[in-house]
mmCIF file with all atom_site columns, C-alpha atoms in Angstrom:
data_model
loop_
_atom_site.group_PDB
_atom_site.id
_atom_site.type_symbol
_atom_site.label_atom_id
_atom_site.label_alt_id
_atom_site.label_comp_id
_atom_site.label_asym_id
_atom_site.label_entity_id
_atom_site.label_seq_id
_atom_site.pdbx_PDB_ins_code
_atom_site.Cartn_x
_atom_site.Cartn_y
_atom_site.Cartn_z
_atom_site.occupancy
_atom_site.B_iso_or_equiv
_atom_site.pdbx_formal_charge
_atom_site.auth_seq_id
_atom_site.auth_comp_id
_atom_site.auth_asym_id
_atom_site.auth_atom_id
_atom_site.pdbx_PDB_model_num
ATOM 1  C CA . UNK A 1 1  ? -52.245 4.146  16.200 1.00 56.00 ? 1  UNK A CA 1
ATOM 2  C CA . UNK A 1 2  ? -50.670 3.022  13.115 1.00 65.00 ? 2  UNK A CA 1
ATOM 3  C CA . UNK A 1 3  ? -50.465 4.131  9.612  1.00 71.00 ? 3  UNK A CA 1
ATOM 4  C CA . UNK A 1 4  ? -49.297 2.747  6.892  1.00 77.00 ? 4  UNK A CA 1
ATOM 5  C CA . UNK A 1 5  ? -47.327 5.113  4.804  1.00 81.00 ? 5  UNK A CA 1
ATOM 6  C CA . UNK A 1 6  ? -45.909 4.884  1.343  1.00 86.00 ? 6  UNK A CA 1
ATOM 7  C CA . UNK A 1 7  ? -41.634 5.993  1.192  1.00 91.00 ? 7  UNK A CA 1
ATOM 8  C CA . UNK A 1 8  ? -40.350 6.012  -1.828 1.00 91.00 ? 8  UNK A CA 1
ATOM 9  C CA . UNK A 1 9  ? -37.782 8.811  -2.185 1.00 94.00 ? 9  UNK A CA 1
ATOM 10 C CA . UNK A 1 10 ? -36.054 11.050 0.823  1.00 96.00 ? 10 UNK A CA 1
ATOM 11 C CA . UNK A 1 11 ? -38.762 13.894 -0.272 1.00 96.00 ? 11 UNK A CA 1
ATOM 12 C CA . UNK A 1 12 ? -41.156 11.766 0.988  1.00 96.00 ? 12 UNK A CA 1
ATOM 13 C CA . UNK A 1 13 ? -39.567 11.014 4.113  1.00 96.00 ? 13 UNK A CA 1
ATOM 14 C CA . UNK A 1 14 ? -38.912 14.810 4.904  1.00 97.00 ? 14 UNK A CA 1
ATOM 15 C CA . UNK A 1 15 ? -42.665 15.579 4.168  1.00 96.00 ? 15 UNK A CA 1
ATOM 16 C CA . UNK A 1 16 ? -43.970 12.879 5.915  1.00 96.00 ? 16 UNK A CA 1
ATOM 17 C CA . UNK A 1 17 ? -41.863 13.466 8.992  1.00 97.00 ? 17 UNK A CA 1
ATOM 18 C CA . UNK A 1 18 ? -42.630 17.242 8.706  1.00 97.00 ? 18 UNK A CA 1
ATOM 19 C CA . UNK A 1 19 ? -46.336 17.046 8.616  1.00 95.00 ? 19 UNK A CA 1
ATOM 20 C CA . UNK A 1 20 ? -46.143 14.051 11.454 1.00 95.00 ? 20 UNK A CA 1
ATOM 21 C CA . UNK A 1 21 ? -43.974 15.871 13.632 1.00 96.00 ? 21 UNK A CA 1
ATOM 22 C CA . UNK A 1 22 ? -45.905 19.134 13.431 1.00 96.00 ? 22 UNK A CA 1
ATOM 23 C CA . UNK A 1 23 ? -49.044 17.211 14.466 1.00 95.00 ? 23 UNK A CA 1
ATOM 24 C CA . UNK A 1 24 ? -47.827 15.271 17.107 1.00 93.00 ? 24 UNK A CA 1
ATOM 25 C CA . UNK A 1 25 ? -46.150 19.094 18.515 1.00 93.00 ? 25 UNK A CA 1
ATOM 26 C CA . UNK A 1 26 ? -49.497 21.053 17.904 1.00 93.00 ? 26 UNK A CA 1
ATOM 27 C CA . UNK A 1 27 ? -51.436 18.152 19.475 1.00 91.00 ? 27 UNK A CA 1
ATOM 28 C CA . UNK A 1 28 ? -49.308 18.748 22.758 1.00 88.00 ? 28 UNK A CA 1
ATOM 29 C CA . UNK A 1 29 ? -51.197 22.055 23.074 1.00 86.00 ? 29 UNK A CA 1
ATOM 30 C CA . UNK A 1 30 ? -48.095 24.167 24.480 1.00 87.00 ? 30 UNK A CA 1
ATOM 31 C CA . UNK A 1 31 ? -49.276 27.825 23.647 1.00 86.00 ? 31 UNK A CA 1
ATOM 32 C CA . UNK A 1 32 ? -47.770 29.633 20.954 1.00 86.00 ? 32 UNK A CA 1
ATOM 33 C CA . UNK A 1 33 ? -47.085 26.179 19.463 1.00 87.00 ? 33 UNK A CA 1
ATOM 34 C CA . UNK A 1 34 ? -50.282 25.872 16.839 1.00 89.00 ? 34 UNK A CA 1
ATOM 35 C CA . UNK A 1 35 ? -50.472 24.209 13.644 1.00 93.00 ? 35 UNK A CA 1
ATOM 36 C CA . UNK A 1 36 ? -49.955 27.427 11.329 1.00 94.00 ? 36 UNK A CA 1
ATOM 37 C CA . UNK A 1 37 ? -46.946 29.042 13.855 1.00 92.00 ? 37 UNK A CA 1
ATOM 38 C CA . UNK A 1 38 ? -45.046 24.947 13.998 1.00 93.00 ? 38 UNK A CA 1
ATOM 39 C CA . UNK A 1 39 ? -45.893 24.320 10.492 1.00 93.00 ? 39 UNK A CA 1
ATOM 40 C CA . UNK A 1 40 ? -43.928 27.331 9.478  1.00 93.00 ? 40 UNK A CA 1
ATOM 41 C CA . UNK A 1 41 ? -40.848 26.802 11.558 1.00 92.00 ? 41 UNK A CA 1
ATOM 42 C CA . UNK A 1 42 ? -40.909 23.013 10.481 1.00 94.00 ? 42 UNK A CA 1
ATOM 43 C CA . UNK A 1 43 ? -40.888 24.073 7.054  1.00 95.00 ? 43 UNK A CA 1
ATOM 44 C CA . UNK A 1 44 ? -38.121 26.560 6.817  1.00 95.00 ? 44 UNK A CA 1
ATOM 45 C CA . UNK A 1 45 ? -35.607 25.797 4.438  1.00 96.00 ? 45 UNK A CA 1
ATOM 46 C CA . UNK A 1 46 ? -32.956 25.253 7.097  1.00 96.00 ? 46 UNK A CA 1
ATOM 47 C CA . UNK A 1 47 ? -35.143 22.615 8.898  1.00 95.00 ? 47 UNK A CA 1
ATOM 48 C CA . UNK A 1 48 ? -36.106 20.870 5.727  1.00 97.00 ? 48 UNK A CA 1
ATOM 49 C CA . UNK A 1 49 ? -32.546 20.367 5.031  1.00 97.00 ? 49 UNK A CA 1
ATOM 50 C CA . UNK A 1 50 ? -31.831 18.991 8.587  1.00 97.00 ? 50 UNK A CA 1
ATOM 51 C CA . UNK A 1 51 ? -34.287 16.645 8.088  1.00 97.00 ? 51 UNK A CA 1
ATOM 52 C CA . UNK A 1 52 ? -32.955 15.844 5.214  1.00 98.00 ? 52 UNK A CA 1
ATOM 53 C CA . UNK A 1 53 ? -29.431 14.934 6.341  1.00 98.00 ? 53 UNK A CA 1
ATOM 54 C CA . UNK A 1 54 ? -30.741 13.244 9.299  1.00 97.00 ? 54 UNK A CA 1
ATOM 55 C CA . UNK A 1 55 ? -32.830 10.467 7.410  1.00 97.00 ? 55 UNK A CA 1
ATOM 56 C CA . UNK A 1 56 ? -29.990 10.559 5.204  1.00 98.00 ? 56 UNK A CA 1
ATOM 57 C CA . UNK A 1 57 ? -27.258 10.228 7.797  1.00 98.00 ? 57 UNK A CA 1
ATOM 58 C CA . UNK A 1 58 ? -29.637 7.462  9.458  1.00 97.00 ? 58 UNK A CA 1
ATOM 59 C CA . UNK A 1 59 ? -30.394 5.174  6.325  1.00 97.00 ? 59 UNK A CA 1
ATOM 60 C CA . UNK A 1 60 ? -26.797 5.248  5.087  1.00 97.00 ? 60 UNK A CA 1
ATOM 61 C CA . UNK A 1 61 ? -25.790 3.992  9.112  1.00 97.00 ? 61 UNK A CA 1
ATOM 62 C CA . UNK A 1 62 ? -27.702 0.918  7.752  1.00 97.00 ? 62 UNK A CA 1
ATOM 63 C CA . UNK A 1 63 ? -30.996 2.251  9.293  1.00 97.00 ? 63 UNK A CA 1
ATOM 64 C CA . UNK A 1 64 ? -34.018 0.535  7.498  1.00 96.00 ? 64 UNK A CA 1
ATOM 65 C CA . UNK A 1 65 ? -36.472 3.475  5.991  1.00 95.00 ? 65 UNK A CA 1
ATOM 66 C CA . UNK A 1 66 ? -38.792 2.467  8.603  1.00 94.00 ? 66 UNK A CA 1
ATOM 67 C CA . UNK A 1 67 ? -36.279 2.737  11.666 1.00 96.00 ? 67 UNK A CA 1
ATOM 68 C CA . UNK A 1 68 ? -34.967 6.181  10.407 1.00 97.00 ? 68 UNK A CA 1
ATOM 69 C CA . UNK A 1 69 ? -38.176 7.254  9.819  1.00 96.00 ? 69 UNK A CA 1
ATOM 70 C CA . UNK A 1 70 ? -39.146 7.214  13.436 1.00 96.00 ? 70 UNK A CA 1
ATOM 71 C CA . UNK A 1 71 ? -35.422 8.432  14.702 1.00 97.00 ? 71 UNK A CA 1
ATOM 72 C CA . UNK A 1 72 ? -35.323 11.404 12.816 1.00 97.00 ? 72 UNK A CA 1
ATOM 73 C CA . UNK A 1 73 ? -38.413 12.115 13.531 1.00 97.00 ? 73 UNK A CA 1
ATOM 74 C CA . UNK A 1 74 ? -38.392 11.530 16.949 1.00 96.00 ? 74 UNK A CA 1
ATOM 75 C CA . UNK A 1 75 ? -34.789 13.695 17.364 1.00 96.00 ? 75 UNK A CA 1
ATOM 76 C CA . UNK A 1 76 ? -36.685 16.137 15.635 1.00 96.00 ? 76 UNK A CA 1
ATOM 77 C CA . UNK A 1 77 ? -39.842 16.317 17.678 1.00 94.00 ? 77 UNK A CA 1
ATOM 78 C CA . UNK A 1 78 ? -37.089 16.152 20.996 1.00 93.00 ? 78 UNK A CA 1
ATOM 79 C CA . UNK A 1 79 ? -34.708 18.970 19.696 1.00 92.00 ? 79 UNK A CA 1
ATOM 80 C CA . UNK A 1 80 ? -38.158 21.086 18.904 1.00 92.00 ? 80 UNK A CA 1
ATOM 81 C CA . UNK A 1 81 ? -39.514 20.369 22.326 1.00 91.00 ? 81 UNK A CA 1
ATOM 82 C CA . UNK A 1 82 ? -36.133 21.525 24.249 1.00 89.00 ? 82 UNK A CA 1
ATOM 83 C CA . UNK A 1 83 ? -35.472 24.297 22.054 1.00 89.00 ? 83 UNK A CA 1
ATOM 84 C CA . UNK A 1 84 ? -38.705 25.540 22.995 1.00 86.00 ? 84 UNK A CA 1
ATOM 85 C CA . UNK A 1 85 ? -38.639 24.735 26.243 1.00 84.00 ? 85 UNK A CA 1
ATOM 86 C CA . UNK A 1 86 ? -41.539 22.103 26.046 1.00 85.00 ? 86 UNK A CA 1
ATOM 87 C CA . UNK A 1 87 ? -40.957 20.075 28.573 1.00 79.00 ? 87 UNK A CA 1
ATOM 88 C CA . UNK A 1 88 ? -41.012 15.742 27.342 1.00 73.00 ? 88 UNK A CA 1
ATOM 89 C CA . UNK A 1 89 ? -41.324 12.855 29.116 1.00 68.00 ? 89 UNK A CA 1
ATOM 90 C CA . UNK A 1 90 ? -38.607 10.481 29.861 1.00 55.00 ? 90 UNK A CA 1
#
């Protein structure tokens, strides 16, 4: 599925990136990893801020907004997944 999403500013990548990793985590249906209890981890300031640098990190490589987008997001998702032992698929 696609959607088209509107990125203007690096606040906008972080909260888009939050609330689409969060989904795509809770939507794995791991237990213990809901909406409410992922939503709160993903939104802790230290997270937020890792985020941050990531996209940051990514679109000052030379990334385009769209292609950081989906690699901090997706090393987000991955680092979640391991941390919490979910296990992902190759």
């Amino acid at each position: 599925m696609s959607t088209a999403l509107r990125i203007e500013t690096t606040a906008d990548a972080v909260r888009e990136i939050t609330r689409l990793a969060v989904r795509t985590i809770a939507a794995g249906g791991h237990r213990g990893h809901h909406t409410a209890r992922v939503t709160d981890l993903m939104e802790s300031d230290d997270v937020q801020a890792a985020i941050r640098r990531s996209f940051n990190r990514n679109t000052g490589r030379g990334l385009t907004v769209r292609d950081a987008f989906t690699v901090t997001g997706q090393a987000l998702i991955a680092h979640y997944c391991n941390s919490a032992g979910i296990p992902t698929r190759d």
